[in-house]
């Protein structure tokens, strides 16, 4: 299979160079997975706009979703990146491992990651009880739509890394050995 390279700033279009500059300023780096998107004239800008759009989910809830979806899809790059981001959003290492397993001691987050896991595993054909738990936890129809959008965000990145296997430029996430109880 053809190897996909991670382009440098000098190898991308002028509009993408500006996005690289913004990412460098905001994050201190251009993550390799974002850089790969710059092979397309439009993908990186489109993705960054989608990713930063307003949502009813908190940053912590978005990270919980990112962690479980990346685990289900077997994307080590996103597991690693979102372990770092999860810690930045207040999750402990054990909470991150639990979330990647699809559970949380917080009942509301538990309902969220349970549904996110079910949606991802079953391509949207979920168990009605899982949906009922989500709504019983206090989530709304708006939350459901925003959850689906967050899952789609992460699936795109999971698939991009799983296809390209580009180098992971975050500390490698701990491998789950079993579902945590």
mmCIF file of C-alpha atoms in Angstrom:
data_model
loop_
_atom_site.group_PDB
_atom_site.id
_atom_site.type_symbol
_atom_site.label_atom_id
_atom_site.label_comp_id
_atom_site.label_asym_id
_atom_site.label_seq_id
_atom_site.Cartn_x
_atom_site.Cartn_y
_atom_site.Cartn_z
ATOM 1 C CA UNK A 1 0.000 0.000 0.000
ATOM 2 C CA UNK A 2 1.195 3.520 -0.784
ATOM 3 C CA UNK A 3 2.745 5.338 2.170
ATOM 4 C CA UNK A 4 1.152 8.691 2.986
ATOM 5 C CA UNK A 5 3.651 11.297 4.143
ATOM 6 C CA UNK A 6 3.094 14.016 6.730
ATOM 7 C CA UNK A 7 3.599 17.248 4.806
ATOM 8 C CA UNK A 8 5.572 20.123 6.260
ATOM 9 C CA UNK A 9 4.352 23.707 6.177
ATOM 10 C CA UNK A 10 6.389 24.386 3.031
ATOM 11 C CA UNK A 11 4.729 21.479 1.217
ATOM 12 C CA UNK A 12 1.121 22.672 1.595
ATOM 13 C CA UNK A 13 -0.937 25.398 -0.047
ATOM 14 C CA UNK A 14 -0.868 28.986 1.195
ATOM 15 C CA UNK A 15 -4.312 28.688 2.867
ATOM 16 C CA UNK A 16 -3.181 25.504 4.617
ATOM 17 C CA UNK A 17 0.064 27.212 5.671
ATOM 18 C CA UNK A 18 -2.053 29.814 7.481
ATOM 19 C CA UNK A 19 -3.945 27.003 9.226
ATOM 20 C CA UNK A 20 -0.623 25.392 10.205
ATOM 21 C CA UNK A 21 0.447 28.735 11.680
ATOM 22 C CA UNK A 22 -2.804 29.011 13.671
ATOM 23 C CA UNK A 23 -2.456 25.446 14.949
ATOM 24 C CA UNK A 24 1.176 26.022 15.920
ATOM 25 C CA UNK A 25 0.195 29.147 17.821
ATOM 26 C CA UNK A 26 -2.755 27.463 19.597
ATOM 27 C CA UNK A 27 -1.262 24.019 20.257
ATOM 28 C CA UNK A 28 2.476 24.571 20.052
ATOM 29 C CA UNK A 29 2.564 22.104 17.140
ATOM 30 C CA UNK A 30 0.670 20.883 14.113
ATOM 31 C CA UNK A 31 -0.468 17.362 15.014
ATOM 32 C CA UNK A 32 0.514 14.895 12.296
ATOM 33 C CA UNK A 33 -3.087 13.830 11.735
ATOM 34 C CA UNK A 34 -4.091 17.433 11.019
ATOM 35 C CA UNK A 35 -1.064 17.908 8.761
ATOM 36 C CA UNK A 36 -2.033 14.886 6.664
ATOM 37 C CA UNK A 37 -5.401 16.522 6.005
ATOM 38 C CA UNK A 38 -3.533 19.367 4.272
ATOM 39 C CA UNK A 39 -2.916 17.067 1.303
ATOM 40 C CA UNK A 40 -6.419 18.272 0.424
ATOM 41 C CA UNK A 41 -6.929 21.924 -0.403
ATOM 42 C CA UNK A 42 -10.128 22.038 1.676
ATOM 43 C CA UNK A 43 -10.213 19.197 4.203
ATOM 44 C CA UNK A 44 -8.252 20.781 7.055
ATOM 45 C CA UNK A 45 -10.238 24.047 7.040
ATOM 46 C CA UNK A 46 -13.504 22.136 6.746
ATOM 47 C CA UNK A 47 -12.572 19.806 9.597
ATOM 48 C CA UNK A 48 -11.360 22.592 11.906
ATOM 49 C CA UNK A 49 -14.614 24.518 11.350
ATOM 50 C CA UNK A 50 -16.651 21.373 12.061
ATOM 51 C CA UNK A 51 -14.598 20.506 15.140
ATOM 52 C CA UNK A 52 -14.882 23.990 16.644
ATOM 53 C CA UNK A 53 -18.594 24.464 15.949
ATOM 54 C CA UNK A 54 -20.887 25.126 18.905
ATOM 55 C CA UNK A 55 -22.418 22.118 20.619
ATOM 56 C CA UNK A 56 -24.548 21.362 23.651
ATOM 57 C CA UNK A 57 -21.865 18.952 24.885
ATOM 58 C CA UNK A 58 -19.218 20.242 27.286
ATOM 59 C CA UNK A 59 -15.530 19.823 26.455
ATOM 60 C CA UNK A 60 -15.356 17.071 29.066
ATOM 61 C CA UNK A 61 -18.316 15.255 27.485
ATOM 62 C CA UNK A 62 -16.764 15.630 24.023
ATOM 63 C CA UNK A 63 -13.513 14.092 25.297
ATOM 64 C CA UNK A 64 -15.429 11.194 26.873
ATOM 65 C CA UNK A 65 -17.049 10.531 23.487
ATOM 66 C CA UNK A 66 -13.714 10.887 21.664
ATOM 67 C CA UNK A 67 -12.121 8.339 23.985
ATOM 68 C CA UNK A 68 -14.773 5.628 23.627
ATOM 69 C CA UNK A 69 -15.209 6.074 19.869
ATOM 70 C CA UNK A 70 -11.434 5.924 19.331
ATOM 71 C CA UNK A 71 -11.252 2.776 21.438
ATOM 72 C CA UNK A 72 -14.092 1.071 19.552
ATOM 73 C CA UNK A 73 -12.456 1.984 16.240
ATOM 74 C CA UNK A 74 -8.999 0.882 17.375
ATOM 75 C CA UNK A 75 -7.331 4.217 16.610
ATOM 76 C CA UNK A 76 -4.183 4.435 18.723
ATOM 77 C CA UNK A 77 -3.414 7.951 17.444
ATOM 78 C CA UNK A 78 -6.747 9.322 18.712
ATOM 79 C CA UNK A 79 -6.607 7.266 21.910
ATOM 80 C CA UNK A 80 -3.218 8.876 22.572
ATOM 81 C CA UNK A 81 -4.223 12.429 21.625
ATOM 82 C CA UNK A 82 -7.449 12.282 23.624
ATOM 83 C CA UNK A 83 -5.705 10.819 26.645
ATOM 84 C CA UNK A 84 -3.672 14.049 26.717
ATOM 85 C CA UNK A 85 -6.768 16.185 26.047
ATOM 86 C CA UNK A 86 -8.820 14.229 28.572
ATOM 87 C CA UNK A 87 -6.257 15.015 31.271
ATOM 88 C CA UNK A 88 -6.324 18.681 30.220
ATOM 89 C CA UNK A 89 -10.099 18.569 30.735
ATOM 90 C CA UNK A 90 -9.837 17.159 34.250
ATOM 91 C CA UNK A 91 -9.996 13.390 33.824
ATOM 92 C CA UNK A 92 -7.579 11.207 35.800
ATOM 93 C CA UNK A 93 -5.655 8.375 34.139
ATOM 94 C CA UNK A 94 -8.049 5.814 35.659
ATOM 95 C CA UNK A 95 -11.101 7.774 34.485
ATOM 96 C CA UNK A 96 -9.659 7.876 30.981
ATOM 97 C CA UNK A 97 -9.116 4.112 30.987
ATOM 98 C CA UNK A 98 -12.668 3.609 32.259
ATOM 99 C CA UNK A 99 -14.087 5.890 29.572
ATOM 100 C CA UNK A 100 -12.157 4.008 26.896
ATOM 101 C CA UNK A 101 -13.756 0.852 28.299
ATOM 102 C CA UNK A 102 -17.183 2.439 27.947
ATOM 103 C CA UNK A 103 -17.929 3.169 31.595
ATOM 104 C CA UNK A 104 -17.832 6.037 34.067
ATOM 105 C CA UNK A 105 -18.560 6.334 37.763
ATOM 106 C CA UNK A 106 -20.434 9.536 36.893
ATOM 107 C CA UNK A 107 -23.945 8.343 35.964
ATOM 108 C CA UNK A 108 -24.521 11.049 33.361
ATOM 109 C CA UNK A 109 -21.180 10.405 31.633
ATOM 110 C CA UNK A 110 -21.858 6.673 31.888
ATOM 111 C CA UNK A 111 -25.090 7.118 29.919
ATOM 112 C CA UNK A 112 -23.265 9.262 27.351
ATOM 113 C CA UNK A 113 -20.355 6.891 26.738
ATOM 114 C CA UNK A 114 -22.694 3.893 26.803
ATOM 115 C CA UNK A 115 -24.748 5.353 23.984
ATOM 116 C CA UNK A 116 -21.676 6.567 22.075
ATOM 117 C CA UNK A 117 -20.217 3.061 22.283
ATOM 118 C CA UNK A 118 -23.494 1.456 21.153
ATOM 119 C CA UNK A 119 -23.885 3.907 18.245
ATOM 120 C CA UNK A 120 -20.300 3.317 17.087
ATOM 121 C CA UNK A 121 -20.364 -0.462 17.440
ATOM 122 C CA UNK A 122 -23.753 -0.848 15.781
ATOM 123 C CA UNK A 123 -23.565 1.951 13.188
ATOM 124 C CA UNK A 124 -26.522 3.796 14.716
ATOM 125 C CA UNK A 125 -28.765 0.779 15.256
ATOM 126 C CA UNK A 126 -28.785 0.909 19.035
ATOM 127 C CA UNK A 127 -30.495 -0.774 21.941
ATOM 128 C CA UNK A 128 -33.584 1.224 22.982
ATOM 129 C CA UNK A 129 -32.651 0.834 26.658
ATOM 130 C CA UNK A 130 -29.335 2.575 26.021
ATOM 131 C CA UNK A 131 -31.166 5.520 24.449
ATOM 132 C CA UNK A 132 -33.658 5.591 27.338
ATOM 133 C CA UNK A 133 -30.772 5.711 29.853
ATOM 134 C CA UNK A 134 -29.263 8.623 27.919
ATOM 135 C CA UNK A 135 -32.480 10.645 28.157
ATOM 136 C CA UNK A 136 -33.102 9.575 31.778
ATOM 137 C CA UNK A 137 -29.638 10.957 32.632
ATOM 138 C CA UNK A 138 -30.826 14.417 31.599
ATOM 139 C CA UNK A 139 -29.751 14.584 27.990
ATOM 140 C CA UNK A 140 -32.093 16.061 25.362
ATOM 141 C CA UNK A 141 -32.873 15.597 21.683
ATOM 142 C CA UNK A 142 -30.337 18.369 21.012
ATOM 143 C CA UNK A 143 -27.746 16.399 22.986
ATOM 144 C CA UNK A 144 -28.498 13.308 20.914
ATOM 145 C CA UNK A 145 -27.915 15.151 17.637
ATOM 146 C CA UNK A 146 -24.735 16.760 19.015
ATOM 147 C CA UNK A 147 -23.545 13.329 20.197
ATOM 148 C CA UNK A 148 -23.978 11.916 16.697
ATOM 149 C CA UNK A 149 -22.047 14.863 15.250
ATOM 150 C CA UNK A 150 -19.236 14.328 17.796
ATOM 151 C CA UNK A 151 -19.081 10.640 16.930
ATOM 152 C CA UNK A 152 -18.885 11.482 13.218
ATOM 153 C CA UNK A 153 -16.026 13.927 13.917
ATOM 154 C CA UNK A 154 -14.052 11.235 15.683
ATOM 155 C CA UNK A 155 -14.855 8.466 13.199
ATOM 156 C CA UNK A 156 -13.416 10.595 10.384
ATOM 157 C CA UNK A 157 -10.145 11.041 12.256
ATOM 158 C CA UNK A 158 -10.053 7.406 13.403
ATOM 159 C CA UNK A 159 -10.470 6.214 9.832
ATOM 160 C CA UNK A 160 -7.873 8.680 8.558
ATOM 161 C CA UNK A 161 -5.254 7.370 10.963
ATOM 162 C CA UNK A 162 -6.243 3.729 10.613
ATOM 163 C CA UNK A 163 -5.802 4.072 6.844
ATOM 164 C CA UNK A 164 -2.601 6.145 6.812
ATOM 165 C CA UNK A 165 -0.834 4.826 9.939
ATOM 166 C CA UNK A 166 1.059 8.097 10.235
ATOM 167 C CA UNK A 167 3.434 8.540 13.156
ATOM 168 C CA UNK A 168 1.787 9.270 16.513
ATOM 169 C CA UNK A 169 3.141 12.527 17.915
ATOM 170 C CA UNK A 170 1.606 12.231 21.400
ATOM 171 C CA UNK A 171 2.602 9.986 24.310
ATOM 172 C CA UNK A 172 1.264 6.547 23.396
ATOM 173 C CA UNK A 173 -1.944 5.638 25.251
ATOM 174 C CA UNK A 174 -1.870 2.693 27.595
ATOM 175 C CA UNK A 175 -3.241 -0.469 26.022
ATOM 176 C CA UNK A 176 -6.434 -1.756 27.597
ATOM 177 C CA UNK A 177 -5.999 -5.338 28.667
ATOM 178 C CA UNK A 178 -9.593 -5.959 29.669
ATOM 179 C CA UNK A 179 -12.788 -4.099 30.319
ATOM 180 C CA UNK A 180 -12.374 -2.307 33.624
ATOM 181 C CA UNK A 181 -14.888 -3.171 36.325
#
